[in-house]
JSON list of C-alpha atoms in Angstrom, two decimals:
[
{"chain": "A", "resi": 1, "resn": "MET", "atom": "CA", "xyz": [-24.75, 12.93, -5.55]},
{"chain": "A", "resi": 2, "resn": "LYS", "atom": "CA", "xyz": [-21.07, 12.11, -5.13]},
{"chain": "A", "resi": 3, "resn": "ALA", "atom": "CA", "xyz": [-18.76, 11.85, -8.12]},
{"chain": "A", "resi": 4, "resn": "ALA", "atom": "CA", "xyz": [-18.09, 8.36, -9.47]},
{"chain": "A", "resi": 5, "resn": "GLN", "atom": "CA", "xyz": [-14.48, 8.55, -8.27]},
{"chain": "A", "resi": 6, "resn": "ASP", "atom": "CA", "xyz": [-15.65, 9.35, -4.72]},
{"chain": "A", "resi": 7, "resn": "LEU", "atom": "CA", "xyz": [-18.15, 6.49, -4.84]},
{"chain": "A", "resi": 8, "resn": "ALA", "atom": "CA", "xyz": [-15.48, 4.08, -6.08]},
{"chain": "A", "resi": 9, "resn": "GLY", "atom": "CA", "xyz": [-13.16, 5.28, -3.32]},
{"chain": "A", "resi": 10, "resn": "SER", "atom": "CA", "xyz": [-15.79, 4.45, -0.70]},
{"chain": "A", "resi": 11, "resn": "ILE", "atom": "CA", "xyz": [-15.59, 0.73, -1.51]},
{"chain": "A", "resi": 12, "resn": "VAL", "atom": "CA", "xyz": [-13.58, -1.37, 0.92]},
{"chain": "A", "resi": 13, "resn": "PHE", "atom": "CA", "xyz": [-12.68, -5.01, 0.20]},
{"chain": "A", "resi": 14, "resn": "SER", "atom": "CA", "xyz": [-11.13, -7.69, 2.34]},
{"chain": "A", "resi": 15, "resn": "LYS", "atom": "CA", "xyz": [-10.43, -11.37, 1.84]},
{"chain": "A", "resi": 16, "resn": "ASP", "atom": "CA", "xyz": [-12.18, -14.20, 3.60]},
{"chain": "A", "resi": 17, "resn": "LYS", "atom": "CA", "xyz": [-10.47, -17.33, 4.98]},
{"chain": "A", "resi": 18, "resn": "ARG", "atom": "CA", "xyz": [-10.50, -18.92, 1.51]},
{"chain": "A", "resi": 19, "resn": "GLY", "atom": "CA", "xyz": [-8.76, -15.90, -0.01]},
{"chain": "A", "resi": 20, "resn": "MET", "atom": "CA", "xyz": [-11.91, -14.72, -1.81]},
{"chain": "A", "resi": 21, "resn": "TYR", "atom": "CA", "xyz": [-12.72, -11.02, -1.87]},
{"chain": "A", "resi": 22, "resn": "ILE", "atom": "CA", "xyz": [-15.70, -9.73, 0.07]},
{"chain": "A", "resi": 23, "resn": "VAL", "atom": "CA", "xyz": [-17.13, -6.23, 0.19]},
{"chain": "A", "resi": 24, "resn": "LYS", "atom": "CA", "xyz": [-16.76, -4.77, 3.68]},
{"chain": "A", "resi": 25, "resn": "SER", "atom": "CA", "xyz": [-18.31, -1.35, 3.11]},
{"chain": "A", "resi": 26, "resn": "PHE", "atom": "CA", "xyz": [-19.41, 1.13, 0.45]},
{"chain": "A", "resi": 27, "resn": "ALA", "atom": "CA", "xyz": [-21.30, 4.42, 0.10]},
{"chain": "A", "resi": 28, "resn": "PRO", "atom": "CA", "xyz": [-25.07, 4.28, 0.68]},
{"chain": "A", "resi": 29, "resn": "GLU", "atom": "CA", "xyz": [-25.56, 5.58, -2.89]},
{"chain": "A", "resi": 30, "resn": "LEU", "atom": "CA", "xyz": [-24.35, 2.19, -4.16]},
{"chain": "A", "resi": 31, "resn": "LYS", "atom": "CA", "xyz": [-25.98, -1.23, -4.32]},
{"chain": "A", "resi": 32, "resn": "VAL", "atom": "CA", "xyz": [-23.92, -4.40, -4.84]},
{"chain": "A", "resi": 33, "resn": "ILE", "atom": "CA", "xyz": [-25.15, -6.18, -7.97]},
{"chain": "A", "resi": 34, "resn": "GLY", "atom": "CA", "xyz": [-22.41, -8.75, -8.37]},
{"chain": "A", "resi": 35, "resn": "ILE", "atom": "CA", "xyz": [-19.03, -9.99, -7.20]},
{"chain": "A", "resi": 36, "resn": "GLY", "atom": "CA", "xyz": [-16.89, -12.06, -9.53]},
{"chain": "A", "resi": 37, "resn": "ARG", "atom": "CA", "xyz": [-13.39, -13.44, -9.76]},
{"chain": "A", "resi": 38, "resn": "SER", "atom": "CA", "xyz": [-11.75, -10.15, -10.75]},
{"chain": "A", "resi": 39, "resn": "ALA", "atom": "CA", "xyz": [-14.16, -7.35, -9.75]},
{"chain": "A", "resi": 40, "resn": "ALA", "atom": "CA", "xyz": [-17.32, -6.24, -8.03]},
{"chain": "A", "resi": 41, "resn": "ALA", "atom": "CA", "xyz": [-20.12, -4.27, -9.68]},
{"chain": "A", "resi": 42, "resn": "PHE", "atom": "CA", "xyz": [-22.28, -1.64, -7.97]},
{"chain": "A", "resi": 43, "resn": "ARG", "atom": "CA", "xyz": [-25.33, 0.17, -9.32]},
{"chain": "A", "resi": 44, "resn": "ILE", "atom": "CA", "xyz": [-25.47, 3.86, -8.49]},
{"chain": "A", "resi": 45, "resn": "ARG", "atom": "CA", "xyz": [-28.92, 4.19, -6.90]},
{"chain": "A", "resi": 46, "resn": "GLU", "atom": "CA", "xyz": [-31.49, 6.30, -8.74]},
{"chain": "A", "resi": 47, "resn": "THR", "atom": "CA", "xyz": [-29.50, 5.97, -12.00]},
{"chain": "A", "resi": 48, "resn": "ASP", "atom": "CA", "xyz": [-28.94, 3.42, -14.74]},
{"chain": "A", "resi": 49, "resn": "LYS", "atom": "CA", "xyz": [-25.16, 3.55, -14.21]},
{"chain": "A", "resi": 50, "resn": "VAL", "atom": "CA", "xyz": [-22.86, 0.90, -12.77]},
{"chain": "A", "resi": 51, "resn": "ILE", "atom": "CA", "xyz": [-19.41, 1.17, -11.24]},
{"chain": "A", "resi": 52, "resn": "LYS", "atom": "CA", "xyz": [-17.17, -1.86, -11.66]},
{"chain": "A", "resi": 53, "resn": "VAL", "atom": "CA", "xyz": [-14.23, -1.97, -9.26]},
{"chain": "A", "resi": 54, "resn": "PHE", "atom": "CA", "xyz": [-11.46, -4.45, -9.95]},
{"chain": "A", "resi": 55, "resn": "PHE", "atom": "CA", "xyz": [-9.55, -6.18, -7.18]},
{"chain": "A", "resi": 56, "resn": "PRO", "atom": "CA", "xyz": [-5.90, -5.01, -6.91]},
{"chain": "A", "resi": 57, "resn": "GLU", "atom": "CA", "xyz": [-4.28, -7.89, -8.78]},
{"chain": "A", "resi": 58, "resn": "TYR", "atom": "CA", "xyz": [-6.77, -7.60, -11.67]},
{"chain": "A", "resi": 59, "resn": "THR", "atom": "CA", "xyz": [-6.46, -3.90, -12.56]},
{"chain": "A", "resi": 60, "resn": "HIS", "atom": "CA", "xyz": [-4.86, -4.85, -15.89]},
{"chain": "A", "resi": 61, "resn": "ILE", "atom": "CA", "xyz": [-8.23, -6.35, -16.89]},
{"chain": "A", "resi": 62, "resn": "ALA", "atom": "CA", "xyz": [-9.90, -2.96, -16.30]},
{"chain": "A", "resi": 63, "resn": "LYS", "atom": "CA", "xyz": [-7.81, -1.41, -19.07]},
{"chain": "A", "resi": 64, "resn": "GLU", "atom": "CA", "xyz": [-8.53, -4.31, -21.44]},
{"chain": "A", "resi": 65, "resn": "GLU", "atom": "CA", "xyz": [-12.29, -4.08, -20.79]},
{"chain": "A", "resi": 66, "resn": "ALA", "atom": "CA", "xyz": [-12.32, -0.32, -21.31]},
{"chain": "A", "resi": 67, "resn": "GLU", "atom": "CA", "xyz": [-10.58, -0.71, -24.66]},
{"chain": "A", "resi": 68, "resn": "ILE", "atom": "CA", "xyz": [-13.11, -3.35, -25.73]},
{"chain": "A", "resi": 69, "resn": "TYR", "atom": "CA", "xyz": [-16.08, -1.19, -24.73]},
{"chain": "A", "resi": 70, "resn": "GLN", "atom": "CA", "xyz": [-14.60, 1.74, -26.63]},
{"chain": "A", "resi": 71, "resn": "LEU", "atom": "CA", "xyz": [-14.45, -0.45, -29.75]},
{"chain": "A", "resi": 72, "resn": "LEU", "atom": "CA", "xyz": [-18.10, -1.44, -29.23]},
{"chain": "A", "resi": 73, "resn": "GLU", "atom": "CA", "xyz": [-19.30, 2.15, -28.75]},
{"chain": "A", "resi": 74, "resn": "GLY", "atom": "CA", "xyz": [-22.59, 2.78, -30.47]},
{"chain": "A", "resi": 75, "resn": "LYS", "atom": "CA", "xyz": [-23.65, -0.87, -30.55]},
{"chain": "A", "resi": 76, "resn": "SER", "atom": "CA", "xyz": [-27.08, -0.90, -28.89]},
{"chain": "A", "resi": 77, "resn": "TYR", "atom": "CA", "xyz": [-26.68, -4.40, -27.49]},
{"chain": "A", "resi": 78, "resn": "PHE", "atom": "CA", "xyz": [-23.60, -3.54, -25.39]},
{"chain": "A", "resi": 79, "resn": "PRO", "atom": "CA", "xyz": [-23.40, -1.26, -22.34]},
{"chain": "A", "resi": 80, "resn": "CYS", "atom": "CA", "xyz": [-22.16, 2.29, -22.80]},
{"chain": "A", "resi": 81, "resn": "LEU", "atom": "CA", "xyz": [-18.83, 3.15, -21.19]},
{"chain": "A", "resi": 82, "resn": "TYR", "atom": "CA", "xyz": [-19.14, 6.65, -19.72]},
{"chain": "A", "resi": 83, "resn": "GLU", "atom": "CA", "xyz": [-15.68, 6.86, -18.21]},
{"chain": "A", "resi": 84, "resn": "TRP", "atom": "CA", "xyz": [-12.92, 4.72, -16.84]},
{"chain": "A", "resi": 85, "resn": "GLU", "atom": "CA", "xyz": [-9.96, 5.31, -14.62]},
{"chain": "A", "resi": 86, "resn": "ILE", "atom": "CA", "xyz": [-7.53, 3.15, -12.76]},
{"chain": "A", "resi": 87, "resn": "ILE", "atom": "CA", "xyz": [-7.41, 4.18, -9.11]},
{"chain": "A", "resi": 88, "resn": "ILE", "atom": "CA", "xyz": [-5.35, 2.17, -6.66]},
{"chain": "A", "resi": 89, "resn": "LEU", "atom": "CA", "xyz": [-7.33, 1.74, -3.45]},
{"chain": "A", "resi": 90, "resn": "LEU", "atom": "CA", "xyz": [-5.20, 0.95, -0.40]}
]
């Protein structure tokens, strides 16, 4: 299986006529599970892990979310944050 960074790098976004982001392509190891205002979430097939990729103008939210999840570490009713990294996809 590819590394999470490679999987995240496989994701290509574009904008539709309304200016909303759409997912153009992604690695076959991923399955789209949701697209929101600031990011898209992908489940890594055959695992219980999710990759959340923020759209370029919302990368500041990625850092905020990571800090919140680190504060919530060990709470069984919140997801576990395995790793986070800000990668600028062009």
